[in-house]
Amino acid sequence: MRNPSLPRSIVNNFFQERFLATNPHTEVEKLRELCVSKWSFIRARVAKHPNLELSDLKKLARSPELKIRVAVASHPRADVRILKHLTGDRSILVRRAVALNSQTPQECLEILSRDRNVYVRANVAKNPCTPLEILLLLSQDKDSRIVKNIAFNPAIPQELRSQLQLEIPQREPEHIYLWRRLFSGPYEYNGIPIKELWSQEQYDLAASAITPIPQLLELIKITPNDIYWEAVHNICQQVICNPDISSELLLEILDIRSIDIYAAVASHPHISDAVCNRIVNNEFRDYRLSLLMLQNSNISLDFIEKLLSHRKSEVRQFALKKHQQIFADNDIKNIFLTQYNAATCEQTPLEKLTQLSKHKSVLIREAVAKNPRIIKAYSFCTKIRTCLERLAKDKNQSVRIAVANNINTPIHILEILAKSYQYEPGVHTRYQRHHNRKEHKVFVIAVKKLMQIAPEIASKYLVQYIEPNCHTLDSIPFRLAILQNFPVPIEYLAKKIKTLHLFPWYERYLIVQNPQASTEILQMFLKDVNRVVRAAAKARLTETQ
C-alpha cells in the first residue's frame, strides 16, 4: 500500500473487498462472491464472517490454504461434519482451532485430548464445553499450560479449580507501551498493565468495518497487541474506503505510529496542508509518502512548491513534473518555472546562467550543471570556469552528479570530482545494508567518464575502487572491467601483496593475467586455493621465463 508505483485502483479494490468481508451486514450473495476472491487474505476474512452459510463453509473447509481452514475451524456455525473432518487435519493450527470451538462434539474432543501436540491438548482444556471427564483426564498431565487452562475452566468444580489455581504461579499481566503505538504516547519503561483480559468482543469490535474511528482510537490504547493491530488495519481500511473523513480526524489518525496509516491518509481526498506537513515531518522519513501525496489530485499548489526542495531527487522531479502540468494550460507565468526553463535552455546568456548557478533551488542548479552551453564556455570564460568549479563542489549530491554526467564536462572538473569523493578504506563494507554509509556515486560516475576520455588519468583513481573492503554485488562488473582492461600500478600490487587473497577467485585470476603482476605475486598464487588461479599463475611464470 505504501508503494507509490502500485496503482491506487488495486489498493482501493482490495480495501473495498476487505470492507465487505468485515462488515457484519454484508449480504450472503456478496459473501459468496468474496469466497472466490483473488486475494487469499479476503477469502480468509470471509471464512470468519458470522453470516456465511453452511454450504459455503463446507467448501472453504477443504481449501488448500491454511488460514482459511483455521478460520472455518473456529467458526461458530461450523457443523459436526466440518469439525470431524478438520479434527484430522495435518496442521496443528487447525486442530487447535477445532479444540477451542464451542460446537466441537465430544468424540472429537476426546481425540484431540490425546493429540501429540501440547497446544492442541491445552486448547481442549481451555474449551468451556469440554466434558468434565475429559478435563479430569487432562488434569493428570503435568504440563503447566494444560493445568493453567483447566484451573480457569468454568466446567471444573469450584473446589478443584481453587486447588489447581494455587498450584500454578501467578503470571505478570501484559503491558502496553503507548509510546510504541502513538506519537503522543508518554514514554514509560515498565509500560501500562492491561486491566482486562483478551476478549472476543473486543476483537470483533476492532475488526468490524462499522466501528467508528474515534472508538477504534480509544480501543488501541487499552488492548493487547493482536487487537491493537486489528484496529489499526481497520482504521486504514476506513480511511481508504470512506472519502468523507474530515481533515481534523485525519490529523488525529496520524498520531498512530504506523506507516501504513500514513500511506492511507496521504491518498485521502480531504488532505490539507496541515496533514501534508505532518506526513512530511514524521519520524519515518520515508520519501515514498511524499510521492503518494503528489499523486493525490487534492494536494495544494503551495505544498507542491514546497516539495520542489525535498531532500530526495525522485520527489523533486515528481513535484517538478506536477508543477509543469498545472501551469501547462494556464496563461499565468510562474517565477520558478521561468527560471527553470532559462536554466535548461541553450540560448540563455552566460551571465544569466552564472546567476542561476547560485539559486537556492537544487533543481535549478542541477539544470544549469546539465546545460551544454556552460561547459562549452568553460575554456574561454573565467566566470563560467569559476561557476562550474563551484557546481562541482556543490553541497547537494544531485548537482555534482549532474556535472559529472554532462557529456562535455572537461577533464579538470572530473578530476576535482574524483579527488573530492573518492573511496576511503573502511567507508564501504561488504554488508552495506547494515550500515548507514554515504554512497560515493559522484566518484564512480566521474571515474567512468575519465575511463572513456582519459584512461591514463583514470588509472590512479581506480585502485581506490578495487579495495577488497569496497567489494559489493553491484560493483562486480565494474571491478572486473578495471582489472581486465586497465594496468593496475605495480606499486599498488606490491603494497597489497599480503591482502590479495581477500579478493574473489575470479579477481585473483585477473590479477595474475595483469601485465604488472611481479614474479613474487605469481609465485604466491602458485599456492592459491583455487586451481584455476594456480594454473594461470603457472602459465604466466612459464611465459616470463
Coordinates of C-alpha atoms in Angstrom, one line a residue:
M1 CA 0.0 0.0 0.0
R2 CA 2.9 2.4 0.7
N3 CA 4.4 1.6 -2.7
P4 CA 3.7 4.7 -4.9
S5 CA 4.2 2.7 -8.2
L6 CA 1.3 0.4 -7.2
P7 CA -1.9 1.6 -9.0
R8 CA -4.3 3.1 -6.5
S9 CA -7.2 1.2 -8.2
I10 CA -5.7 -2.1 -7.0
V11 CA -5.4 -0.7 -3.4
N12 CA -8.9 0.6 -3.5
N13 CA -10.4 -2.7 -4.8
F14 CA -8.6 -4.7 -2.1
F15 CA -9.9 -2.5 0.7
Q16 CA -13.4 -2.4 -0.8
E17 CA -13.4 -6.2 -0.6
R18 CA -11.9 -6.1 2.9
F19 CA -14.6 -3.7 4.0
L20 CA -17.4 -6.1 2.8
A21 CA -15.6 -9.1 4.3
T22 CA -15.5 -7.3 7.8
N23 CA -18.9 -5.7 7.6
P24 CA -21.4 -7.7 9.8
H25 CA -24.3 -6.5 7.5
T26 CA -22.9 -7.8 4.2
E27 CA -25.4 -9.9 2.3
V28 CA -24.9 -13.6 1.8
E29 CA -24.7 -13.4 -2.0
K30 CA -21.9 -10.9 -1.8
L31 CA -20.0 -13.1 0.7
R32 CA -20.3 -16.0 -1.7
E33 CA -18.6 -13.9 -4.4
L34 CA -15.8 -13.0 -2.0
C35 CA -15.2 -16.7 -1.2
V36 CA -13.5 -16.9 -4.6
S37 CA -11.7 -13.5 -4.3
K38 CA -8.2 -13.3 -6.0
W39 CA -6.8 -12.3 -2.6
S40 CA -6.3 -15.1 -0.1
F41 CA -6.4 -12.6 2.7
I42 CA -10.0 -11.7 1.7
R43 CA -11.0 -15.4 1.4
A44 CA -9.7 -16.0 4.9
R45 CA -11.6 -13.0 6.2
V46 CA -14.8 -14.1 4.6
A47 CA -14.4 -17.5 6.3
K48 CA -14.7 -15.8 9.7
H49 CA -17.9 -13.9 8.7
P50 CA -20.9 -14.8 11.0
N51 CA -23.4 -14.6 8.1
L52 CA -21.7 -17.2 6.0
E53 CA -23.9 -20.1 5.1
L54 CA -23.1 -23.7 5.9
S55 CA -22.7 -24.7 2.3
D56 CA -20.0 -22.1 1.8
L57 CA -18.3 -23.2 5.0
K58 CA -18.1 -26.8 3.7
K59 CA -16.4 -25.7 0.5
L60 CA -13.9 -23.5 2.4
A61 CA -13.2 -26.3 4.9
R62 CA -11.5 -28.2 2.0
S63 CA -9.4 -25.3 0.9
P64 CA -5.6 -25.9 0.5
E65 CA -4.9 -22.6 2.3
L66 CA -4.1 -23.0 6.0
K67 CA -5.5 -19.6 7.1
I68 CA -8.9 -20.4 5.5
R69 CA -9.2 -23.8 7.2
V70 CA -8.2 -22.2 10.6
A71 CA -11.0 -19.6 10.1
V72 CA -13.6 -22.3 9.3
A73 CA -12.4 -24.5 12.3
S74 CA -13.1 -21.6 14.7
H75 CA -16.4 -20.5 13.0
P76 CA -19.4 -20.7 15.4
R77 CA -21.7 -22.1 12.7
A78 CA -19.4 -25.0 11.7
D79 CA -21.4 -28.2 11.9
V80 CA -20.4 -31.6 13.2
R81 CA -19.3 -32.9 9.8
I82 CA -17.0 -30.0 9.2
L83 CA -15.4 -30.2 12.7
K84 CA -15.0 -34.0 12.4
H85 CA -13.2 -33.5 9.0
L86 CA -10.9 -30.8 10.4
T87 CA -10.1 -32.8 13.6
G88 CA -7.9 -35.0 11.4
D89 CA -6.2 -32.1 9.7
R90 CA -2.4 -32.2 9.5
S91 CA -2.0 -28.6 10.6
I92 CA -1.5 -28.0 14.4
L93 CA -3.2 -24.6 14.0
V94 CA -6.4 -26.1 12.5
R95 CA -6.6 -28.8 15.2
R96 CA -6.1 -26.1 17.9
A97 CA -9.0 -24.1 16.4
V98 CA -11.2 -27.1 16.4
A99 CA -10.3 -27.9 20.1
L100 CA -11.4 -24.4 21.1
N101 CA -14.6 -24.3 19.1
S102 CA -17.7 -24.5 21.4
Q103 CA -19.6 -26.5 18.7
T104 CA -17.0 -29.3 18.6
P105 CA -18.6 -32.7 19.6
Q106 CA -17.4 -34.8 22.5
E107 CA -15.9 -37.6 20.3
C108 CA -13.7 -35.0 18.6
L109 CA -12.6 -33.5 21.9
E110 CA -11.7 -37.0 23.1
I111 CA -9.5 -37.5 20.1
L112 CA -7.9 -34.1 20.4
S113 CA -7.3 -34.6 24.2
R114 CA -4.8 -37.3 23.1
D115 CA -3.2 -35.2 20.4
R116 CA 0.6 -35.4 20.3
N117 CA 0.8 -31.6 20.3
V118 CA 0.6 -29.9 23.8
Y119 CA -1.0 -26.8 22.4
V120 CA -3.9 -28.8 21.0
R121 CA -4.5 -30.5 24.3
A122 CA -4.2 -27.1 26.1
N123 CA -7.0 -25.7 24.0
V124 CA -9.2 -28.7 24.8
A125 CA -8.6 -27.9 28.5
K126 CA -9.5 -24.3 27.8
N127 CA -12.8 -25.1 26.0
P128 CA -15.7 -24.4 28.4
C129 CA -17.8 -27.0 26.6
T130 CA -15.3 -29.8 27.2
P131 CA -16.9 -32.6 29.3
L132 CA -15.8 -33.0 32.9
E133 CA -14.4 -36.5 32.5
I134 CA -12.0 -35.3 29.7
L135 CA -10.9 -32.4 31.8
L136 CA -10.2 -34.7 34.8
L137 CA -8.0 -36.9 32.5
L138 CA -6.2 -33.9 31.2
S139 CA -5.6 -32.7 34.8
Q140 CA -3.2 -35.6 35.2
D141 CA -0.9 -34.0 32.6
K142 CA 2.0 -32.2 34.2
D143 CA 2.3 -29.6 31.6
S144 CA 1.8 -26.1 33.1
R145 CA -0.1 -24.8 30.1
I146 CA -2.7 -27.5 30.4
V147 CA -3.0 -27.3 34.1
K148 CA -3.4 -23.5 33.9
N149 CA -6.3 -23.7 31.3
I150 CA -8.1 -26.3 33.4
A151 CA -7.7 -24.2 36.5
F152 CA -9.6 -21.3 34.8
N153 CA -12.2 -23.5 33.0
P154 CA -15.7 -22.9 34.4
A155 CA -16.7 -26.5 33.8
I156 CA -14.4 -27.7 36.6
P157 CA -15.9 -27.9 40.1
Q158 CA -15.1 -24.9 42.3
E159 CA -13.0 -26.9 44.9
L160 CA -10.8 -28.5 42.3
R161 CA -10.5 -25.2 40.4
S162 CA -9.3 -23.4 43.6
Q163 CA -6.8 -26.1 44.3
L164 CA -5.3 -26.0 40.8
Q165 CA -5.1 -22.2 40.8
L166 CA -3.0 -22.4 44.0
E167 CA -0.6 -24.7 42.2
I168 CA 0.1 -22.5 39.2
P169 CA 2.4 -19.5 39.6
Q170 CA 0.9 -16.0 39.2
R171 CA 1.7 -14.6 35.8
E172 CA 2.6 -11.0 35.3
P173 CA -0.1 -9.0 33.4
E174 CA 0.6 -8.0 29.8
H175 CA 1.8 -4.4 29.4
I176 CA 1.0 -1.7 26.9
Y177 CA 3.8 0.7 25.7
L178 CA 1.8 3.6 24.4
W179 CA 4.9 5.4 23.0
R180 CA 5.3 2.5 20.6
R181 CA 1.7 2.8 19.4
L182 CA 1.1 6.6 19.4
F183 CA 3.5 9.5 18.7
S184 CA 1.9 11.4 21.6
G185 CA 2.1 8.4 24.0
P186 CA 4.3 9.1 27.1
Y187 CA 7.5 7.1 27.4
E188 CA 7.2 4.6 30.2
Y189 CA 9.9 1.9 30.7
N190 CA 7.6 -0.6 32.5
G191 CA 4.5 0.1 30.4
I192 CA 0.9 0.2 31.5
P193 CA -0.6 -3.1 32.7
I194 CA -3.7 -4.3 30.8
K195 CA -6.6 -4.5 33.2
E196 CA -8.9 -6.6 31.1
L197 CA -8.0 -10.0 29.6
W198 CA -8.2 -10.6 25.8
S199 CA -11.9 -10.9 24.8
Q200 CA -13.7 -12.0 21.6
E201 CA -16.0 -8.9 22.0
Q202 CA -13.0 -6.5 21.8
Y203 CA -11.6 -8.4 18.8
D204 CA -14.9 -8.3 16.9
L205 CA -15.2 -4.6 17.7
A206 CA -11.7 -3.9 16.4
A207 CA -12.3 -6.0 13.2
S208 CA -15.8 -4.7 12.4
A209 CA -16.0 -2.3 9.4
I210 CA -18.8 -0.3 11.1
T211 CA -16.9 0.5 14.3
P212 CA -16.4 4.3 14.3
I213 CA -12.8 5.6 14.0
P214 CA -12.9 7.5 17.3
Q215 CA -13.9 4.3 19.1
L216 CA -11.1 2.5 17.5
L217 CA -8.6 5.2 18.5
E218 CA -9.7 4.6 22.1
L219 CA -9.5 0.9 21.7
I220 CA -5.9 0.8 20.7
K221 CA -4.9 2.4 24.0
I222 CA -6.2 -0.4 26.2
T223 CA -6.0 -3.7 24.2
P224 CA -3.3 -6.3 23.7
N225 CA -1.2 -6.3 20.5
D226 CA -3.2 -8.6 18.3
I227 CA -6.4 -6.5 18.9
Y228 CA -4.3 -3.3 18.5
W229 CA -3.1 -4.3 15.0
E230 CA -6.6 -5.4 14.0
A231 CA -7.9 -1.9 15.0
V232 CA -5.0 -0.2 13.1
H233 CA -5.8 -2.2 9.9
N234 CA -9.5 -1.4 10.3
I235 CA -8.7 2.4 10.6
C236 CA -6.5 2.0 7.5
Q237 CA -9.4 0.4 5.6
Q238 CA -11.9 3.0 6.6
V239 CA -9.6 5.9 5.6
I240 CA -9.3 4.3 2.1
C241 CA -12.9 3.4 1.7
N242 CA -14.5 6.5 3.2
P243 CA -13.9 9.8 1.3
D244 CA -16.0 11.8 3.8
I245 CA -13.5 11.7 6.7
S246 CA -12.7 15.2 7.8
S247 CA -9.1 16.6 7.8
E248 CA -9.4 17.2 11.6
L249 CA -10.0 13.4 12.1
L250 CA -7.2 12.6 9.7
L251 CA -4.8 14.6 11.9
E252 CA -5.9 12.6 14.9
I253 CA -5.4 9.4 13.0
L254 CA -1.8 10.4 12.2
D255 CA -1.0 10.1 15.9
I256 CA -0.8 6.3 15.3
R257 CA 2.8 5.1 14.8
S258 CA 2.1 3.1 11.6
I259 CA 3.5 3.9 8.2
D260 CA 0.5 2.1 6.6
I261 CA -1.8 4.6 8.3
Y262 CA 0.3 7.5 6.8
A263 CA 0.2 5.9 3.4
A264 CA -3.6 5.7 3.5
V265 CA -4.0 9.3 4.7
A266 CA -1.6 10.5 2.0
S267 CA -4.1 9.4 -0.6
H268 CA -7.3 10.7 1.0
P269 CA -9.3 13.4 -0.8
H270 CA -9.7 15.6 2.3
I271 CA -5.9 16.1 2.7
S272 CA -5.0 19.5 3.9
D273 CA -1.7 21.4 4.2
A274 CA -1.6 20.6 7.9
V275 CA -2.0 16.9 7.2
C276 CA 0.7 17.1 4.4
N277 CA 3.2 18.8 6.8
R278 CA 2.5 16.2 9.4
I279 CA 3.2 13.4 6.9
V280 CA 6.4 15.0 5.6
N281 CA 7.8 15.8 9.0
N282 CA 7.1 12.4 10.5
E283 CA 9.7 10.1 12.1
F284 CA 9.5 7.5 9.3
R285 CA 11.5 9.7 6.9
D286 CA 10.0 7.7 4.0
Y287 CA 10.1 9.6 0.8
R288 CA 7.5 7.3 -0.7
L289 CA 4.9 9.1 1.4
S290 CA 5.7 12.3 -0.4
L291 CA 5.3 10.5 -3.8
L292 CA 1.9 9.3 -2.7
M293 CA 0.8 12.8 -1.8
L294 CA 2.0 14.1 -5.2
Q295 CA -0.3 11.5 -6.8
N296 CA -3.2 12.9 -4.8
S297 CA -5.2 15.4 -7.0
N298 CA -6.3 17.3 -3.9
I299 CA -2.9 18.4 -2.8
S300 CA -2.4 22.2 -2.8
L301 CA -0.1 24.1 -5.1
D302 CA 1.8 25.7 -2.1
F303 CA 2.7 22.2 -0.9
I304 CA 3.8 21.1 -4.3
E305 CA 6.1 24.1 -4.4
K306 CA 7.4 23.1 -1.0
L307 CA 8.3 19.6 -2.3
L308 CA 10.4 21.1 -5.1
S309 CA 13.1 21.4 -2.4
H310 CA 12.7 17.9 -1.0
R311 CA 15.8 16.1 0.0
K312 CA 15.2 13.2 -2.4
S313 CA 15.8 13.6 -6.1
E314 CA 12.8 11.4 -7.0
V315 CA 10.4 13.6 -5.1
R316 CA 11.8 16.8 -6.5
Q317 CA 11.5 15.5 -10.1
F318 CA 7.9 14.3 -9.5
A319 CA 6.9 17.7 -7.9
L320 CA 8.5 19.5 -10.9
K321 CA 6.5 17.4 -13.3
K322 CA 3.3 18.0 -11.4
H323 CA 4.1 21.7 -11.3
Q324 CA 4.7 21.9 -15.0
Q325 CA 1.4 20.1 -15.7
I326 CA -0.6 22.6 -13.6
F327 CA 0.8 25.6 -15.5
A328 CA 0.9 24.0 -18.9
D329 CA -2.7 25.1 -19.8
N330 CA -2.5 28.2 -17.7
D331 CA -1.6 31.7 -19.0
I332 CA -0.3 32.7 -15.6
K333 CA 3.5 32.8 -15.5
N334 CA 5.3 31.1 -12.7
I335 CA 8.6 32.6 -11.5
F336 CA 10.1 29.2 -10.6
L337 CA 9.3 27.6 -14.0
T338 CA 10.5 30.7 -15.8
Q339 CA 13.9 30.4 -14.0
Y340 CA 14.0 26.6 -14.5
N341 CA 13.3 26.9 -18.3
A342 CA 16.1 29.5 -18.5
A343 CA 18.5 27.1 -16.8
T344 CA 17.7 24.4 -19.3
C345 CA 17.7 26.5 -22.4
E346 CA 20.9 26.5 -24.5
Q347 CA 20.2 30.1 -25.7
T348 CA 20.2 31.6 -22.2
P349 CA 23.0 34.2 -21.8
L350 CA 26.1 33.1 -19.8
E351 CA 25.6 35.9 -17.3
K352 CA 22.1 34.6 -16.6
L353 CA 23.4 31.0 -16.2
T354 CA 26.0 32.2 -13.8
Q355 CA 23.3 33.9 -11.6
L356 CA 21.1 30.8 -11.7
S357 CA 24.0 28.6 -10.6
K358 CA 23.7 30.3 -7.2
H359 CA 20.0 29.7 -6.9
K360 CA 18.7 28.2 -3.7
S361 CA 16.7 25.5 -5.6
V362 CA 18.6 22.3 -6.2
L363 CA 16.6 21.7 -9.4
I364 CA 17.7 24.9 -11.0
R365 CA 21.4 24.4 -10.0
E366 CA 21.1 20.9 -11.4
A367 CA 19.6 22.2 -14.6
V368 CA 22.5 24.7 -15.0
A369 CA 25.0 21.9 -14.5
K370 CA 23.4 19.9 -17.3
N371 CA 23.3 22.8 -19.7
P372 CA 25.7 22.1 -22.6
R373 CA 26.4 25.8 -23.1
I374 CA 28.0 26.3 -19.7
I375 CA 30.5 23.5 -20.5
K376 CA 31.3 24.9 -24.0
A377 CA 32.2 28.3 -22.5
Y378 CA 34.5 26.8 -19.8
S379 CA 37.7 27.2 -21.8
F380 CA 37.3 30.9 -22.7
C381 CA 35.3 32.4 -19.8
T382 CA 36.7 32.9 -16.4
K383 CA 33.3 33.4 -14.7
I384 CA 32.0 30.2 -16.2
R385 CA 35.1 28.3 -15.1
T386 CA 34.6 29.5 -11.5
C387 CA 30.8 28.8 -11.8
L388 CA 31.4 25.2 -13.0
E389 CA 34.0 24.5 -10.3
R390 CA 31.5 25.8 -7.7
L391 CA 28.9 23.5 -9.0
A392 CA 31.3 20.6 -8.9
K393 CA 31.8 21.3 -5.2
D394 CA 28.0 21.9 -4.5
K395 CA 26.7 20.6 -1.2
N396 CA 24.0 18.7 -2.9
Q397 CA 25.0 15.4 -4.5
S398 CA 22.5 15.6 -7.3
V399 CA 24.2 18.8 -8.6
R400 CA 27.6 17.2 -8.5
I401 CA 26.2 14.1 -10.3
A402 CA 24.7 16.4 -13.0
V403 CA 28.1 18.0 -13.5
A404 CA 29.8 14.5 -13.8
N405 CA 27.1 13.3 -16.2
N406 CA 27.3 16.3 -18.6
I407 CA 28.7 14.9 -21.8
N408 CA 31.1 17.9 -22.3
T409 CA 32.5 18.1 -18.8
P410 CA 36.2 18.8 -19.0
I411 CA 38.8 16.5 -17.5
H412 CA 39.9 19.1 -15.0
I413 CA 36.4 19.2 -13.4
L414 CA 36.1 15.4 -13.5
E415 CA 39.4 15.2 -11.6
I416 CA 38.0 17.6 -9.0
L417 CA 35.0 15.3 -8.5
A418 CA 37.2 12.1 -8.4
K419 CA 39.6 13.6 -5.8
S420 CA 36.9 15.0 -3.6
Y421 CA 34.6 12.0 -3.4
Q422 CA 37.0 9.0 -3.8
Y423 CA 36.6 5.9 -1.7
E424 CA 38.2 5.7 1.7
P425 CA 39.2 2.4 3.3
G426 CA 36.5 1.4 5.8
V427 CA 33.8 3.7 4.5
H428 CA 32.2 0.9 2.4
T429 CA 31.9 -2.6 3.8
R430 CA 30.8 -5.8 2.3
Y431 CA 27.5 -5.6 4.1
Q432 CA 26.5 -2.0 3.2
R433 CA 22.8 -2.5 4.0
H434 CA 23.6 -2.9 7.7
H435 CA 25.4 0.5 7.8
N436 CA 24.3 4.0 7.2
R437 CA 27.1 4.8 4.7
K438 CA 27.2 7.6 2.2
E439 CA 27.3 6.3 -1.3
H440 CA 30.1 7.7 -3.5
K441 CA 28.1 7.9 -6.6
V442 CA 29.9 11.1 -7.7
F443 CA 33.3 9.3 -7.6
V444 CA 32.0 6.3 -9.7
I445 CA 30.4 8.5 -12.4
A446 CA 33.5 10.8 -12.6
V447 CA 35.9 7.9 -12.9
K448 CA 33.8 6.1 -15.5
K449 CA 33.8 9.3 -17.6
L450 CA 37.6 9.5 -17.2
M451 CA 38.0 5.9 -18.3
Q452 CA 36.3 6.9 -21.6
I453 CA 38.2 10.1 -22.3
A454 CA 41.5 9.9 -20.3
P455 CA 42.3 6.3 -19.2
E456 CA 45.8 7.2 -18.1
I457 CA 44.4 9.7 -15.6
A458 CA 41.6 7.4 -14.5
S459 CA 44.1 4.6 -13.6
K460 CA 45.4 6.4 -10.5
Y461 CA 41.8 6.6 -9.1
L462 CA 40.8 3.0 -10.0
V463 CA 42.9 1.4 -7.3
Q464 CA 40.7 3.0 -4.7
Y465 CA 37.7 1.2 -6.2
I466 CA 39.3 -2.3 -6.1
E467 CA 40.0 -2.3 -2.4
P468 CA 38.7 -5.7 -1.0
N469 CA 36.6 -3.9 1.6
C470 CA 34.8 -1.9 -1.2
H471 CA 33.5 -5.2 -2.8
T472 CA 29.8 -5.2 -3.3
L473 CA 27.4 -7.1 -5.6
D474 CA 26.6 -4.1 -7.8
S475 CA 30.3 -3.2 -8.2
I476 CA 31.4 -6.6 -9.6
P477 CA 31.2 -5.8 -13.3
F478 CA 33.0 -2.5 -12.9
R479 CA 35.8 -4.1 -10.8
L480 CA 36.3 -6.9 -13.4
A481 CA 36.5 -4.3 -16.2
I482 CA 39.1 -2.4 -14.3
L483 CA 41.3 -5.5 -13.5
Q484 CA 41.0 -6.8 -17.1
N485 CA 41.3 -3.6 -19.2
F486 CA 43.4 -1.2 -17.1
P487 CA 47.0 -1.8 -15.9
V488 CA 47.0 -1.7 -12.1
P489 CA 50.1 0.1 -10.9
I490 CA 52.8 -2.2 -9.7
E491 CA 53.3 -0.2 -6.5
Y492 CA 49.7 -0.9 -5.5
L493 CA 50.1 -4.7 -6.1
A494 CA 53.4 -4.7 -4.2
K495 CA 51.8 -2.9 -1.3
K496 CA 48.8 -5.2 -1.1
I497 CA 50.6 -8.5 -1.6
K498 CA 49.5 -9.7 1.8
T499 CA 45.9 -9.0 1.2
L500 CA 45.5 -10.2 -2.4
H501 CA 44.0 -13.5 -1.1
L502 CA 40.9 -11.4 0.1
F503 CA 39.8 -10.9 -3.5
P504 CA 37.4 -13.5 -5.0
W505 CA 39.0 -16.2 -7.1
Y506 CA 37.9 -14.6 -10.5
E507 CA 39.5 -11.3 -9.5
R508 CA 42.7 -13.1 -8.4
Y509 CA 42.7 -14.8 -11.8
L510 CA 42.6 -11.3 -13.5
I511 CA 45.4 -10.0 -11.2
V512 CA 47.5 -13.0 -12.4
Q513 CA 46.8 -12.0 -16.0
N514 CA 47.6 -8.4 -15.3
P515 CA 50.9 -7.4 -17.1
Q516 CA 52.0 -5.5 -13.9
A517 CA 52.0 -8.7 -11.7
S518 CA 55.5 -9.4 -10.5
T519 CA 57.2 -12.7 -10.2
E520 CA 56.8 -12.6 -6.4
I521 CA 53.0 -12.2 -6.8
L522 CA 52.9 -15.0 -9.4
Q523 CA 54.8 -17.4 -7.1
M524 CA 52.4 -16.6 -4.3
F525 CA 49.4 -17.5 -6.5
L526 CA 51.1 -20.9 -7.3
K527 CA 49.9 -21.9 -3.8
D528 CA 46.4 -20.4 -4.2
V529 CA 43.4 -22.5 -3.0
N530 CA 41.7 -22.2 -6.4
R531 CA 43.1 -24.5 -9.2
V532 CA 42.2 -22.0 -12.0
V533 CA 44.3 -19.3 -10.3
R534 CA 47.2 -21.8 -9.7
A535 CA 47.1 -22.9 -13.4
A536 CA 47.1 -19.3 -14.6
A537 CA 50.0 -18.3 -12.3
K538 CA 52.0 -21.3 -13.6
A539 CA 51.3 -20.4 -17.2
R540 CA 52.4 -16.8 -16.6
L541 CA 55.6 -17.9 -14.9
T542 CA 56.4 -20.2 -17.8
E543 CA 55.9 -17.3 -20.3
T544 CA 58.2 -14.9 -18.4
Q545 CA 60.9 -17.5 -18.2

